[in-house]
PDB file of C-alpha atoms in Angstrom:
ATOM      1  CA  LYS A   1      55.157  -3.754 -24.804  1.00 37.00           C
ATOM      2  CA  LEU A   2      53.715  -3.682 -21.300  1.00 42.00           C
ATOM      3  CA  ASP A   3      53.794   0.077 -20.778  1.00 48.00           C
ATOM      4  CA  ARG A   4      49.972   0.152 -20.813  1.00 63.00           C
ATOM      5  CA  LEU A   5      47.749  -1.359 -18.159  1.00 73.00           C
ATOM      6  CA  ARG A   6      46.900  -4.920 -19.179  1.00 78.00           C
ATOM      7  CA  LYS A   7      45.385  -7.990 -17.591  1.00 80.00           C
ATOM      8  CA  PRO A   8      46.607 -11.497 -18.416  1.00 82.00           C
ATOM      9  CA  ARG A   9      44.402 -14.339 -19.623  1.00 82.00           C
ATOM     10  CA  LEU A  10      45.880 -17.841 -19.709  1.00 81.00           C
ATOM     11  CA  PHE A  11      44.870 -21.101 -21.375  1.00 81.00           C
ATOM     12  CA  LEU A  12      46.518 -24.469 -20.676  1.00 74.00           C
ATOM     13  CA  ASP A  13      45.729 -27.209 -23.183  1.00 72.00           C
ATOM     14  CA  ARG A  14      43.005 -24.947 -24.627  1.00 75.00           C
ATOM     15  CA  LYS A  15      41.247 -24.634 -21.235  1.00 77.00           C
ATOM     16  CA  PRO A  16      41.009 -21.275 -19.454  1.00 80.00           C
ATOM     17  CA  VAL A  17      42.946 -21.081 -16.195  1.00 76.00           C
ATOM     18  CA  SER A  18      41.709 -18.846 -13.416  1.00 74.00           C
ATOM     19  CA  LEU A  19      44.382 -16.401 -12.337  1.00 80.00           C
ATOM     20  CA  LEU A  20      44.884 -14.835  -8.929  1.00 81.00           C
ATOM     21  CA  GLU A  21      46.280 -11.290  -8.906  1.00 82.00           C
ATOM     22  CA  ARG A  22      48.816 -10.596  -6.148  1.00 86.00           C
ATOM     23  CA  THR A  23      50.125  -7.315  -4.718  1.00 86.00           C
ATOM     24  CA  GLU A  24      53.720  -8.586  -4.937  1.00 90.00           C
ATOM     25  CA  PRO A  25      55.508 -11.233  -7.031  1.00 90.00           C
ATOM     26  CA  PRO A  26      54.222 -14.744  -6.218  1.00 89.00           C
ATOM     27  CA  THR A  27      56.341 -17.160  -4.205  1.00 89.00           C
ATOM     28  CA  PRO A  28      56.650 -20.903  -4.973  1.00 86.00           C
ATOM     29  CA  LEU A  29      54.073 -21.557  -2.217  1.00 86.00           C
ATOM     30  CA  ASP A  30      51.393 -19.415  -3.911  1.00 85.00           C
ATOM     31  CA  PRO A  31      48.642 -21.231  -5.832  1.00 82.00           C
ATOM     32  CA  HIS A  32      48.901 -22.142  -9.503  1.00 78.00           C
ATOM     33  CA  GLY A  33      48.014 -19.163 -11.704  1.00 79.00           C
ATOM     34  CA  SER A  34      49.151 -16.445  -9.260  1.00 85.00           C
ATOM     35  CA  TYR A  35      50.474 -13.359 -10.997  1.00 85.00           C
ATOM     36  CA  PHE A  36      51.737  -9.855 -10.278  1.00 87.00           C
ATOM     37  CA  ARG A  37      51.529  -6.802 -12.562  1.00 81.00           C
ATOM     38  CA  ASP A  38      54.537  -4.520 -11.988  1.00 81.00           C
ATOM     39  CA  LEU A  39      53.316  -1.363 -13.703  1.00 75.00           C
ATOM     40  CA  ASN A  40      56.450   0.627 -12.832  1.00 77.00           C
ATOM     41  CA  ASN A  41      58.780  -1.782 -14.630  1.00 78.00           C
ATOM     42  CA  SER A  42      56.316  -3.084 -17.263  1.00 75.00           C
ATOM     43  CA  LEU A  43      56.587  -6.704 -16.090  1.00 80.00           C
ATOM     44  CA  ILE A  44      54.184  -9.548 -15.393  1.00 82.00           C
ATOM     45  CA  THR A  45      55.298 -12.372 -13.100  1.00 85.00           C
ATOM     46  CA  LEU A  46      53.239 -15.554 -13.520  1.00 83.00           C
ATOM     47  CA  LEU A  47      53.494 -18.748 -11.422  1.00 84.00           C
ATOM     48  CA  LEU A  48      52.623 -22.103 -13.017  1.00 79.00           C
ATOM     49  CA  HIS A  49      53.005 -25.417 -11.157  1.00 74.00           C
ATOM     50  CA  GLY A  50      52.559 -27.813 -14.075  1.00 65.00           C
ATOM     51  CA  GLN A  51      49.718 -29.974 -15.287  1.00 59.00           C
ATOM     52  CA  VAL A  52      47.309 -32.028 -13.210  1.00 57.00           C
ATOM     53  CA  ASP A  53      47.899 -35.015 -15.518  1.00 56.00           C
ATOM     54  CA  GLY A  54      51.593 -35.747 -15.945  1.00 50.00           C
ATOM     55  CA  GLY A  55      52.864 -33.163 -13.471  1.00 51.00           C
ATOM     56  CA  LEU A  56      55.906 -31.211 -14.636  1.00 52.00           C
ATOM     57  CA  SER A  57      56.354 -33.278 -17.785  1.00 57.00           C
ATOM     58  CA  GLY A  58      56.836 -30.244 -20.005  1.00 56.00           C
ATOM     59  CA  ALA A  59      54.033 -31.353 -22.302  1.00 60.00           C
ATOM     60  CA  GLY A  60      50.954 -29.414 -23.316  1.00 64.00           C
ATOM     61  CA  TRP A  61      49.984 -26.057 -24.753  1.00 71.00           C
ATOM     62  CA  ILE A  62      50.184 -22.644 -23.131  1.00 76.00           C
ATOM     63  CA  TYR A  63      48.409 -19.658 -24.657  1.00 79.00           C
ATOM     64  CA  PHE A  64      48.900 -16.294 -22.955  1.00 81.00           C
ATOM     65  CA  GLN A  65      46.884 -13.171 -23.832  1.00 83.00           C
ATOM     66  CA  LEU A  66      47.187  -9.636 -22.542  1.00 83.00           C
ATOM     67  CA  LEU A  67      43.884  -7.773 -22.433  1.00 86.00           C
ATOM     68  CA  GLU A  68      43.740  -3.985 -22.529  1.00 87.00           C
ATOM     69  CA  VAL A  69      42.473  -2.345 -19.340  1.00 88.00           C
ATOM     70  CA  LEU A  70      40.955   1.105 -18.996  1.00 88.00           C
ATOM     71  CA  LYS A  71      41.441   2.557 -15.500  1.00 89.00           C
ATOM     72  CA  MET A  72      39.053   5.282 -14.310  1.00 90.00           C
ATOM     73  CA  GLU A  73      38.425   7.293 -11.158  1.00 91.00           C
ATOM     74  CA  VAL A  74      35.057   8.781 -10.246  1.00 92.00           C
ATOM     75  CA  VAL A  75      34.309  11.083  -7.289  1.00 91.00           C
ATOM     76  CA  MET A  76      30.701  10.939  -6.113  1.00 90.00           C
ATOM     77  CA  SER A  77      28.728  12.899  -3.530  1.00 87.00           C
ATOM     78  CA  VAL A  78      27.920   9.775  -1.518  1.00 88.00           C
ATOM     79  CA  PRO A  79      29.369   8.891   1.889  1.00 88.00           C
ATOM     80  CA  ALA A  80      31.693   5.866   1.685  1.00 85.00           C
ATOM     81  CA  ALA A  81      29.543   4.063   4.279  1.00 87.00           C
ATOM     82  CA  ASP A  82      26.501   4.337   1.966  1.00 90.00           C
ATOM     83  CA  PHE A  83      28.317   3.287  -1.211  1.00 91.00           C
ATOM     84  CA  ASP A  84      26.796   0.170  -2.841  1.00 94.00           C
ATOM     85  CA  TRP A  85      29.410  -1.416  -5.104  1.00 92.00           C
ATOM     86  CA  ARG A  86      26.875  -3.710  -6.821  1.00 94.00           C
ATOM     87  CA  VAL A  87      24.701  -0.770  -7.903  1.00 95.00           C
ATOM     88  CA  PHE A  88      27.800   1.191  -9.004  1.00 94.00           C
ATOM     89  CA  LYS A  89      29.122  -1.744 -11.015  1.00 94.00           C
ATOM     90  CA  ASN A  90      25.793  -2.390 -12.761  1.00 95.00           C
ATOM     91  CA  ARG A  91      25.132   1.281 -13.544  1.00 94.00           C
ATOM     92  CA  SER A  92      28.707   1.789 -14.791  1.00 93.00           C
ATOM     93  CA  ALA A  93      28.370  -1.275 -17.019  1.00 93.00           C
ATOM     94  CA  THR A  94      25.104   0.024 -18.451  1.00 94.00           C
ATOM     95  CA  SER A  95      26.582   3.490 -19.067  1.00 92.00           C
ATOM     96  CA  LEU A  96      29.700   2.059 -20.732  1.00 90.00           C
ATOM     97  CA  GLY A  97      27.839  -0.598 -22.733  1.00 92.00           C
ATOM     98  CA  ALA A  98      29.790  -3.398 -21.047  1.00 91.00           C
ATOM     99  CA  SER A  99      28.949  -6.459 -18.988  1.00 91.00           C
ATOM    100  CA  PRO A 100      29.374  -6.069 -15.194  1.00 93.00           C
ATOM    101  CA  GLU A 101      31.884  -8.971 -15.173  1.00 90.00           C
ATOM    102  CA  ARG A 102      34.332  -6.756 -17.080  1.00 90.00           C
ATOM    103  CA  ILE A 103      34.368  -4.103 -14.312  1.00 93.00           C
ATOM    104  CA  GLN A 104      36.530  -4.449 -11.218  1.00 89.00           C
ATOM    105  CA  ILE A 105      36.621  -1.900  -8.386  1.00 92.00           C
ATOM    106  CA  THR A 106      40.247  -1.519  -7.304  1.00 88.00           C
ATOM    107  CA  ASP A 107      40.070   1.307  -4.746  1.00 90.00           C
ATOM    108  CA  LEU A 108      37.385   2.988  -2.659  1.00 92.00           C
ATOM    109  CA  ARG A 109      38.074   5.858  -0.272  1.00 91.00           C
ATOM    110  CA  ALA A 110      36.403   8.809   1.405  1.00 89.00           C
ATOM    111  CA  VAL A 111      37.650  12.196   0.194  1.00 87.00           C
ATOM    112  CA  ALA A 112      37.429  15.634   1.754  1.00 79.00           C
ATOM    113  CA  ALA A 113      34.313  17.636   1.011  1.00 70.00           C
ATOM    114  CA  PRO A 114      34.819  20.547  -1.392  1.00 67.00           C
ATOM    115  CA  ASP A 115      34.965  24.170  -0.284  1.00 67.00           C
ATOM    116  CA  ASP A 116      32.364  26.692  -1.395  1.00 65.00           C
ATOM    117  CA  ALA A 117      33.170  29.931  -3.259  1.00 66.00           C
ATOM    118  CA  GLU A 118      34.194  31.691  -0.010  1.00 70.00           C
ATOM    119  CA  GLY A 119      36.544  28.866   1.009  1.00 64.00           C
ATOM    120  CA  ARG A 120      34.229  27.370   3.627  1.00 64.00           C
ATOM    121  CA  ARG A 121      33.887  23.605   3.925  1.00 61.00           C
ATOM    122  CA  LEU A 122      30.424  22.489   2.821  1.00 59.00           C
ATOM    123  CA  ALA A 123      28.643  20.783   5.710  1.00 59.00           C
ATOM    124  CA  GLY A 124      27.348  17.276   5.097  1.00 60.00           C
ATOM    125  CA  ALA A 125      28.896  17.030   1.629  1.00 64.00           C
ATOM    126  CA  GLU A 126      30.765  13.745   2.044  1.00 83.00           C
ATOM    127  CA  GLN A 127      32.334  12.288  -1.070  1.00 88.00           C
ATOM    128  CA  THR A 128      33.672   8.926  -2.158  1.00 91.00           C
ATOM    129  CA  ALA A 129      36.370   8.296  -4.750  1.00 92.00           C
ATOM    130  CA  VAL A 130      36.042   5.039  -6.684  1.00 93.00           C
ATOM    131  CA  VAL A 131      38.838   3.696  -8.880  1.00 91.00           C
ATOM    132  CA  PHE A 132      37.770   0.929 -11.229  1.00 92.00           C
ATOM    133  CA  GLU A 133      39.044  -0.977 -14.244  1.00 90.00           C
ATOM    134  CA  LEU A 134      37.218  -1.995 -17.398  1.00 91.00           C
ATOM    135  CA  VAL A 135      38.799  -5.023 -19.095  1.00 88.00           C
ATOM    136  CA  GLU A 136      38.762  -5.464 -22.872  1.00 87.00           C
ATOM    137  CA  ASP A 137      36.034  -7.753 -24.217  1.00 86.00           C
ATOM    138  CA  ALA A 138      38.362  -9.865 -26.336  1.00 83.00           C
ATOM    139  CA  PRO A 139      36.998 -12.966 -28.052  1.00 83.00           C
ATOM    140  CA  LEU A 140      38.260 -16.366 -26.984  1.00 80.00           C
ATOM    141  CA  PRO A 141      41.191 -17.622 -29.062  1.00 80.00           C
ATOM    142  CA  THR A 142      40.426 -19.649 -32.162  1.00 79.00           C
ATOM    143  CA  ASN A 143      41.854 -23.112 -32.749  1.00 74.00           C
ATOM    144  CA  GLU A 144      44.256 -21.558 -35.257  1.00 75.00           C
ATOM    145  CA  GLU A 145      45.494 -19.111 -32.614  1.00 74.00           C
ATOM    146  CA  PHE A 146      45.998 -22.031 -30.239  1.00 70.00           C
ATOM    147  CA  GLY A 147      48.223 -23.539 -32.935  1.00 69.00           C
ATOM    148  CA  VAL A 148      45.820 -26.406 -33.462  1.00 61.00           C
ATOM    149  CA  VAL A 149      45.441 -27.608 -37.038  1.00 57.00           C
ATOM    150  CA  ARG A 150      42.894 -29.894 -38.674  1.00 54.00           C
ATOM    151  CA  ASP A 151      44.091 -33.191 -40.034  1.00 56.00           C
ATOM    152  CA  SER A 152      42.907 -34.670 -43.350  1.00 56.00           C
ATOM    153  CA  LEU A 153      39.748 -36.012 -41.640  1.00 58.00           C
ATOM    154  CA  GLY A 154      38.827 -32.537 -40.376  1.00 53.00           C
ATOM    155  CA  THR A 155      39.490 -33.274 -36.708  1.00 54.00           C
ATOM    156  CA  PHE A 156      41.703 -31.107 -34.502  1.00 50.00           C
ATOM    157  CA  ASN A 157      45.140 -32.370 -33.429  1.00 50.00           C
TER     158      ASN A 157
END
């Protein structure tokens, strides 16, 4: 089921393929590996153009994984102009016990300063809202998961 937020990971002939996330479904002119996550309808649209060797011969292996994604929003008392995404990413990774490569900032915006107890706007209290995703640290697929079996000599087919 795709009712949770997930990120695709694709392997063609046991080699990882870089994917390019789009904001709308990819067209035939988009690059190989373009995809779109439709969270409202629980769909993933993925565009593949075929293999480099042999073109659209229909041969080869495709392995498709869906990685769990945790989406978070943090509001900080820092003006958006002063926000340093590299520092945020590294500190978030350290706090969450994750590698920085697993964190992706998806939205950054200035938000209104809070009011004090009497309902007055606090002067100079600019805030920034940061929405980011933490992708599951799933291991790479094994040869058995790729559907590759050893022959009698112990080599992979």
